[in-house]
Amino acid sequence: MFSNSVKYALNAVLYLAINANGSQKILARDISEAIAVPKAYIAKLLQELVRHNIISSERGPKGGFYLTEANRKVPMIKIVEMIDGEELFKSCVLGLEHCNEAKPCPLHEKISPYRWSLLTALEFNTIQDFADEISEHKSYLPQ
């Protein structure tokens, strides 16, 4: 359902949430290695996340990427919307142009509850909420 860019961005942001703060910044190279994404690709995504105030960065010898308290309060849906747009949760899973409530595709009714559940989880949970689940070992993120 998510594009690779969204998956990489979500992984990168959660990696930062667990491993970085204002005094402990992380380089794009280190994030790239940790989440197994090419450095050039993740660097572009990270800059886009900075431009949208989802993560923070600092240049210079002690620079890198990190999360402020305000960044940690960002709902996870903002990351998805920044990359894939709002249409992701409205578009047909089969890619049909005219799929809707009146003319549903074969999967429309079966997928709708799951799509709604995922959308709700991303809207009402912040970066910090997901990071807390990882820290408390309620969910898993490779490191």
mmCIF file with all atom_site columns, C-alpha atoms in Angstrom:
data_model
loop_
_atom_site.group_PDB
_atom_site.id
_atom_site.type_symbol
_atom_site.label_atom_id
_atom_site.label_alt_id
_atom_site.label_comp_id
_atom_site.label_asym_id
_atom_site.label_entity_id
_atom_site.label_seq_id
_atom_site.pdbx_PDB_ins_code
_atom_site.Cartn_x
_atom_site.Cartn_y
_atom_site.Cartn_z
_atom_site.occupancy
_atom_site.B_iso_or_equiv
_atom_site.pdbx_formal_charge
_atom_site.auth_seq_id
_atom_site.auth_comp_id
_atom_site.auth_asym_id
_atom_site.auth_atom_id
_atom_site.pdbx_PDB_model_num
ATOM 1   C CA . MET A 1 1   ? 0.000   0.000  0.000   1.00 0.00 ? 1   MET A CA 1
ATOM 2   C CA . PHE A 1 2   ? 2.801   2.426  0.862   1.00 0.00 ? 2   PHE A CA 1
ATOM 3   C CA . SER A 1 3   ? 5.423   3.430  -1.670  1.00 0.00 ? 3   SER A CA 1
ATOM 4   C CA . ASN A 1 4   ? 9.028   2.509  -0.930  1.00 0.00 ? 4   ASN A CA 1
ATOM 5   C CA . SER A 1 5   ? 9.704   6.183  -0.192  1.00 0.00 ? 5   SER A CA 1
ATOM 6   C CA . VAL A 1 6   ? 7.064   6.188  2.556   1.00 0.00 ? 6   VAL A CA 1
ATOM 7   C CA . LYS A 1 7   ? 8.430   2.965  4.027   1.00 0.00 ? 7   LYS A CA 1
ATOM 8   C CA . TYR A 1 8   ? 11.968  4.363  4.044   1.00 0.00 ? 8   TYR A CA 1
ATOM 9   C CA . ALA A 1 9   ? 10.847  7.680  5.543   1.00 0.00 ? 9   ALA A CA 1
ATOM 10  C CA . LEU A 1 10  ? 8.843   5.972  8.295   1.00 0.00 ? 10  LEU A CA 1
ATOM 11  C CA . ASN A 1 11  ? 11.809  3.754  9.147   1.00 0.00 ? 11  ASN A CA 1
ATOM 12  C CA . ALA A 1 12  ? 14.215  6.701  9.148   1.00 0.00 ? 12  ALA A CA 1
ATOM 13  C CA . VAL A 1 13  ? 11.990  8.843  11.366  1.00 0.00 ? 13  VAL A CA 1
ATOM 14  C CA . LEU A 1 14  ? 11.455  6.030  13.854  1.00 0.00 ? 14  LEU A CA 1
ATOM 15  C CA . TYR A 1 15  ? 15.187  5.282  13.853  1.00 0.00 ? 15  TYR A CA 1
ATOM 16  C CA . LEU A 1 16  ? 15.812  8.945  14.715  1.00 0.00 ? 16  LEU A CA 1
ATOM 17  C CA . ALA A 1 17  ? 13.100  8.877  17.387  1.00 0.00 ? 17  ALA A CA 1
ATOM 18  C CA . ILE A 1 18  ? 14.861  5.990  19.125  1.00 0.00 ? 18  ILE A CA 1
ATOM 19  C CA . ASN A 1 19  ? 18.481  7.028  18.604  1.00 0.00 ? 19  ASN A CA 1
ATOM 20  C CA . ALA A 1 20  ? 18.704  10.822 18.301  1.00 0.00 ? 20  ALA A CA 1
ATOM 21  C CA . ASN A 1 21  ? 17.949  13.985 20.240  1.00 0.00 ? 21  ASN A CA 1
ATOM 22  C CA . GLY A 1 22  ? 19.177  17.585 20.311  1.00 0.00 ? 22  GLY A CA 1
ATOM 23  C CA . SER A 1 23  ? 22.594  16.614 21.626  1.00 0.00 ? 23  SER A CA 1
ATOM 24  C CA . GLN A 1 24  ? 22.870  13.273 19.781  1.00 0.00 ? 24  GLN A CA 1
ATOM 25  C CA . LYS A 1 25  ? 22.544  13.869 16.040  1.00 0.00 ? 25  LYS A CA 1
ATOM 26  C CA . ILE A 1 26  ? 22.786  11.162 13.405  1.00 0.00 ? 26  ILE A CA 1
ATOM 27  C CA . LEU A 1 27  ? 24.324  11.405 9.937   1.00 0.00 ? 27  LEU A CA 1
ATOM 28  C CA . ALA A 1 28  ? 22.447  10.363 6.797   1.00 0.00 ? 28  ALA A CA 1
ATOM 29  C CA . ARG A 1 29  ? 25.164  7.757  6.207   1.00 0.00 ? 29  ARG A CA 1
ATOM 30  C CA . ASP A 1 30  ? 24.449  6.124  9.573   1.00 0.00 ? 30  ASP A CA 1
ATOM 31  C CA . ILE A 1 31  ? 20.694  6.126  8.996   1.00 0.00 ? 31  ILE A CA 1
ATOM 32  C CA . SER A 1 32  ? 21.278  4.656  5.540   1.00 0.00 ? 32  SER A CA 1
ATOM 33  C CA . GLU A 1 33  ? 23.313  1.794  6.970   1.00 0.00 ? 33  GLU A CA 1
ATOM 34  C CA . ALA A 1 34  ? 20.903  1.164  9.845   1.00 0.00 ? 34  ALA A CA 1
ATOM 35  C CA . ILE A 1 35  ? 17.798  0.886  7.680   1.00 0.00 ? 35  ILE A CA 1
ATOM 36  C CA . ALA A 1 36  ? 19.521  -0.542 4.564   1.00 0.00 ? 36  ALA A CA 1
ATOM 37  C CA . VAL A 1 37  ? 18.574  2.229  2.131   1.00 0.00 ? 37  VAL A CA 1
ATOM 38  C CA . PRO A 1 38  ? 21.014  3.837  -0.333  1.00 0.00 ? 38  PRO A CA 1
ATOM 39  C CA . LYS A 1 39  ? 22.580  6.973  1.171   1.00 0.00 ? 39  LYS A CA 1
ATOM 40  C CA . ALA A 1 40  ? 21.686  9.311  -1.717  1.00 0.00 ? 40  ALA A CA 1
ATOM 41  C CA . TYR A 1 41  ? 18.063  8.181  -1.589  1.00 0.00 ? 41  TYR A CA 1
ATOM 42  C CA . ILE A 1 42  ? 17.662  8.553  2.163   1.00 0.00 ? 42  ILE A CA 1
ATOM 43  C CA . ALA A 1 43  ? 19.506  11.902 2.148   1.00 0.00 ? 43  ALA A CA 1
ATOM 44  C CA . LYS A 1 44  ? 16.898  13.349 -0.239  1.00 0.00 ? 44  LYS A CA 1
ATOM 45  C CA . LEU A 1 45  ? 14.048  11.992 1.871   1.00 0.00 ? 45  LEU A CA 1
ATOM 46  C CA . LEU A 1 46  ? 15.593  13.386 5.055   1.00 0.00 ? 46  LEU A CA 1
ATOM 47  C CA . GLN A 1 47  ? 15.940  16.855 3.511   1.00 0.00 ? 47  GLN A CA 1
ATOM 48  C CA . GLU A 1 48  ? 12.301  16.743 2.455   1.00 0.00 ? 48  GLU A CA 1
ATOM 49  C CA . LEU A 1 49  ? 11.305  15.746 5.997   1.00 0.00 ? 49  LEU A CA 1
ATOM 50  C CA . VAL A 1 50  ? 13.301  18.719 7.327   1.00 0.00 ? 50  VAL A CA 1
ATOM 51  C CA . ARG A 1 51  ? 11.581  21.088 4.847   1.00 0.00 ? 51  ARG A CA 1
ATOM 52  C CA . HIS A 1 52  ? 8.208   19.920 6.157   1.00 0.00 ? 52  HIS A CA 1
ATOM 53  C CA . ASN A 1 53  ? 9.268   20.320 9.826   1.00 0.00 ? 53  ASN A CA 1
ATOM 54  C CA . ILE A 1 54  ? 8.867   16.619 10.530  1.00 0.00 ? 54  ILE A CA 1
ATOM 55  C CA . ILE A 1 55  ? 12.508  16.217 11.582  1.00 0.00 ? 55  ILE A CA 1
ATOM 56  C CA . SER A 1 56  ? 15.301  18.695 12.322  1.00 0.00 ? 56  SER A CA 1
ATOM 57  C CA . SER A 1 57  ? 18.879  19.011 11.149  1.00 0.00 ? 57  SER A CA 1
ATOM 58  C CA . GLU A 1 58  ? 22.023  20.908 11.955  1.00 0.00 ? 58  GLU A CA 1
ATOM 59  C CA . ARG A 1 59  ? 24.956  21.518 9.621   1.00 0.00 ? 59  ARG A CA 1
ATOM 60  C CA . GLY A 1 60  ? 28.595  21.413 10.556  1.00 0.00 ? 60  GLY A CA 1
ATOM 61  C CA . PRO A 1 61  ? 31.071  19.087 12.224  1.00 0.00 ? 61  PRO A CA 1
ATOM 62  C CA . LYS A 1 62  ? 28.641  18.201 15.019  1.00 0.00 ? 62  LYS A CA 1
ATOM 63  C CA . GLY A 1 63  ? 25.647  18.245 12.709  1.00 0.00 ? 63  GLY A CA 1
ATOM 64  C CA . GLY A 1 64  ? 23.188  15.628 11.618  1.00 0.00 ? 64  GLY A CA 1
ATOM 65  C CA . PHE A 1 65  ? 19.525  14.789 11.916  1.00 0.00 ? 65  PHE A CA 1
ATOM 66  C CA . TYR A 1 66  ? 17.479  14.655 15.115  1.00 0.00 ? 66  TYR A CA 1
ATOM 67  C CA . LEU A 1 67  ? 13.999  15.193 16.531  1.00 0.00 ? 67  LEU A CA 1
ATOM 68  C CA . THR A 1 68  ? 12.879  18.083 18.705  1.00 0.00 ? 68  THR A CA 1
ATOM 69  C CA . GLU A 1 69  ? 9.985   17.766 21.140  1.00 0.00 ? 69  GLU A CA 1
ATOM 70  C CA . ALA A 1 70  ? 7.772   19.442 18.519  1.00 0.00 ? 70  ALA A CA 1
ATOM 71  C CA . ASN A 1 71  ? 8.911   16.930 15.857  1.00 0.00 ? 71  ASN A CA 1
ATOM 72  C CA . ARG A 1 72  ? 8.046   14.056 18.184  1.00 0.00 ? 72  ARG A CA 1
ATOM 73  C CA . LYS A 1 73  ? 4.452   15.323 18.417  1.00 0.00 ? 73  LYS A CA 1
ATOM 74  C CA . VAL A 1 74  ? 3.904   15.139 14.650  1.00 0.00 ? 74  VAL A CA 1
ATOM 75  C CA . PRO A 1 75  ? 1.212   12.610 13.675  1.00 0.00 ? 75  PRO A CA 1
ATOM 76  C CA . MET A 1 76  ? 2.617   9.767  11.561  1.00 0.00 ? 76  MET A CA 1
ATOM 77  C CA . ILE A 1 77  ? 0.090   10.522 8.817   1.00 0.00 ? 77  ILE A CA 1
ATOM 78  C CA . LYS A 1 78  ? 2.051   13.691 7.974   1.00 0.00 ? 78  LYS A CA 1
ATOM 79  C CA . ILE A 1 79  ? 4.963   11.566 6.742   1.00 0.00 ? 79  ILE A CA 1
ATOM 80  C CA . VAL A 1 80  ? 2.693   9.511  4.499   1.00 0.00 ? 80  VAL A CA 1
ATOM 81  C CA . GLU A 1 81  ? 0.875   12.585 3.155   1.00 0.00 ? 81  GLU A CA 1
ATOM 82  C CA . MET A 1 82  ? 4.142   14.440 2.516   1.00 0.00 ? 82  MET A CA 1
ATOM 83  C CA . ILE A 1 83  ? 5.366   11.696 0.206   1.00 0.00 ? 83  ILE A CA 1
ATOM 84  C CA . ASP A 1 84  ? 2.340   9.908  -1.263  1.00 0.00 ? 84  ASP A CA 1
ATOM 85  C CA . GLY A 1 85  ? -0.285  12.617 -0.806  1.00 0.00 ? 85  GLY A CA 1
ATOM 86  C CA . GLU A 1 86  ? -3.752  12.355 0.652   1.00 0.00 ? 86  GLU A CA 1
ATOM 87  C CA . GLU A 1 87  ? -5.073  10.301 -2.260  1.00 0.00 ? 87  GLU A CA 1
ATOM 88  C CA . LEU A 1 88  ? -3.350  7.154  -1.012  1.00 0.00 ? 88  LEU A CA 1
ATOM 89  C CA . PHE A 1 89  ? -6.278  6.365  1.272   1.00 0.00 ? 89  PHE A CA 1
ATOM 90  C CA . LYS A 1 90  ? -8.870  7.252  -1.358  1.00 0.00 ? 90  LYS A CA 1
ATOM 91  C CA . SER A 1 91  ? -7.474  5.571  -4.457  1.00 0.00 ? 91  SER A CA 1
ATOM 92  C CA . CYS A 1 92  ? -8.474  2.120  -5.638  1.00 0.00 ? 92  CYS A CA 1
ATOM 93  C CA . VAL A 1 93  ? -6.188  -0.698 -4.490  1.00 0.00 ? 93  VAL A CA 1
ATOM 94  C CA . LEU A 1 94  ? -6.490  -2.229 -7.968  1.00 0.00 ? 94  LEU A CA 1
ATOM 95  C CA . GLY A 1 95  ? -5.660  1.095  -9.596  1.00 0.00 ? 95  GLY A CA 1
ATOM 96  C CA . LEU A 1 96  ? -9.071  1.491  -11.229 1.00 0.00 ? 96  LEU A CA 1
ATOM 97  C CA . GLU A 1 97  ? -9.845  5.095  -12.087 1.00 0.00 ? 97  GLU A CA 1
ATOM 98  C CA . HIS A 1 98  ? -13.590 4.997  -11.474 1.00 0.00 ? 98  HIS A CA 1
ATOM 99  C CA . CYS A 1 99  ? -13.777 2.824  -8.357  1.00 0.00 ? 99  CYS A CA 1
ATOM 100 C CA . ASN A 1 100 ? -16.017 4.392  -5.694  1.00 0.00 ? 100 ASN A CA 1
ATOM 101 C CA . GLU A 1 101 ? -18.890 3.599  -3.317  1.00 0.00 ? 101 GLU A CA 1
ATOM 102 C CA . ALA A 1 102 ? -21.388 3.583  -6.198  1.00 0.00 ? 102 ALA A CA 1
ATOM 103 C CA . LYS A 1 103 ? -19.193 1.487  -8.538  1.00 0.00 ? 103 LYS A CA 1
ATOM 104 C CA . PRO A 1 104 ? -16.865 -0.509 -6.265  1.00 0.00 ? 104 PRO A CA 1
ATOM 105 C CA . CYS A 1 105 ? -14.104 -2.784 -7.514  1.00 0.00 ? 105 CYS A CA 1
ATOM 106 C CA . PRO A 1 106 ? -14.072 -6.400 -6.250  1.00 0.00 ? 106 PRO A CA 1
ATOM 107 C CA . LEU A 1 107 ? -11.803 -5.470 -3.314  1.00 0.00 ? 107 LEU A CA 1
ATOM 108 C CA . HIS A 1 108 ? -13.343 -2.098 -2.408  1.00 0.00 ? 108 HIS A CA 1
ATOM 109 C CA . GLU A 1 109 ? -15.675 -3.237 0.375   1.00 0.00 ? 109 GLU A CA 1
ATOM 110 C CA . LYS A 1 110 ? -13.213 -5.768 1.771   1.00 0.00 ? 110 LYS A CA 1
ATOM 111 C CA . ILE A 1 111 ? -10.322 -3.305 1.997   1.00 0.00 ? 111 ILE A CA 1
ATOM 112 C CA . SER A 1 112 ? -12.249 -0.257 3.282   1.00 0.00 ? 112 SER A CA 1
ATOM 113 C CA . PRO A 1 113 ? -12.309 -1.216 7.002   1.00 0.00 ? 113 PRO A CA 1
ATOM 114 C CA . TYR A 1 114 ? -8.572  -1.939 7.006   1.00 0.00 ? 114 TYR A CA 1
ATOM 115 C CA . ARG A 1 115 ? -7.785  1.266  5.147   1.00 0.00 ? 115 ARG A CA 1
ATOM 116 C CA . TRP A 1 116 ? -9.874  3.237  7.657   1.00 0.00 ? 116 TRP A CA 1
ATOM 117 C CA . SER A 1 117 ? -8.166  1.494  10.584  1.00 0.00 ? 117 SER A CA 1
ATOM 118 C CA . LEU A 1 118 ? -4.697  2.270  9.210   1.00 0.00 ? 118 LEU A CA 1
ATOM 119 C CA . LEU A 1 119 ? -5.617  5.889  8.482   1.00 0.00 ? 119 LEU A CA 1
ATOM 120 C CA . THR A 1 120 ? -6.967  6.319  12.013  1.00 0.00 ? 120 THR A CA 1
ATOM 121 C CA . ALA A 1 121 ? -3.859  4.767  13.574  1.00 0.00 ? 121 ALA A CA 1
ATOM 122 C CA . LEU A 1 122 ? -1.606  7.131  11.623  1.00 0.00 ? 122 LEU A CA 1
ATOM 123 C CA . GLU A 1 123 ? -3.750  10.211 12.300  1.00 0.00 ? 123 GLU A CA 1
ATOM 124 C CA . PHE A 1 124 ? -4.050  9.705  16.048  1.00 0.00 ? 124 PHE A CA 1
ATOM 125 C CA . ASN A 1 125 ? -0.565  8.439  16.863  1.00 0.00 ? 125 ASN A CA 1
ATOM 126 C CA . THR A 1 126 ? 2.528   10.585 16.879  1.00 0.00 ? 126 THR A CA 1
ATOM 127 C CA . ILE A 1 127 ? 6.126   9.775  16.091  1.00 0.00 ? 127 ILE A CA 1
ATOM 128 C CA . GLN A 1 128 ? 6.716   9.560  19.838  1.00 0.00 ? 128 GLN A CA 1
ATOM 129 C CA . ASP A 1 129 ? 3.808   7.148  20.325  1.00 0.00 ? 129 ASP A CA 1
ATOM 130 C CA . PHE A 1 130 ? 5.364   4.703  17.874  1.00 0.00 ? 130 PHE A CA 1
ATOM 131 C CA . ALA A 1 131 ? 8.849   5.255  19.345  1.00 0.00 ? 131 ALA A CA 1
ATOM 132 C CA . ASP A 1 132 ? 7.499   4.477  22.822  1.00 0.00 ? 132 ASP A CA 1
ATOM 133 C CA . GLU A 1 133 ? 6.062   1.177  21.589  1.00 0.00 ? 133 GLU A CA 1
ATOM 134 C CA . ILE A 1 134 ? 9.471   0.243  20.212  1.00 0.00 ? 134 ILE A CA 1
ATOM 135 C CA . SER A 1 135 ? 11.263  1.294  23.408  1.00 0.00 ? 135 SER A CA 1
ATOM 136 C CA . GLU A 1 136 ? 8.797   -0.679 25.516  1.00 0.00 ? 136 GLU A CA 1
ATOM 137 C CA . HIS A 1 137 ? 9.306   -3.741 23.269  1.00 0.00 ? 137 HIS A CA 1
ATOM 138 C CA . LYS A 1 138 ? 5.654   -3.735 22.209  1.00 0.00 ? 138 LYS A CA 1
ATOM 139 C CA . SER A 1 139 ? 6.767   -3.522 18.587  1.00 0.00 ? 139 SER A CA 1
ATOM 140 C CA . TYR A 1 140 ? 10.009  -4.131 16.733  1.00 0.00 ? 140 TYR A CA 1
ATOM 141 C CA . LEU A 1 141 ? 12.279  -2.024 14.525  1.00 0.00 ? 141 LEU A CA 1
ATOM 142 C CA . PRO A 1 142 ? 15.590  -3.484 13.297  1.00 0.00 ? 142 PRO A CA 1
ATOM 143 C CA . GLN A 1 143 ? 18.568  -1.412 14.425  1.00 0.00 ? 143 GLN A CA 1
#
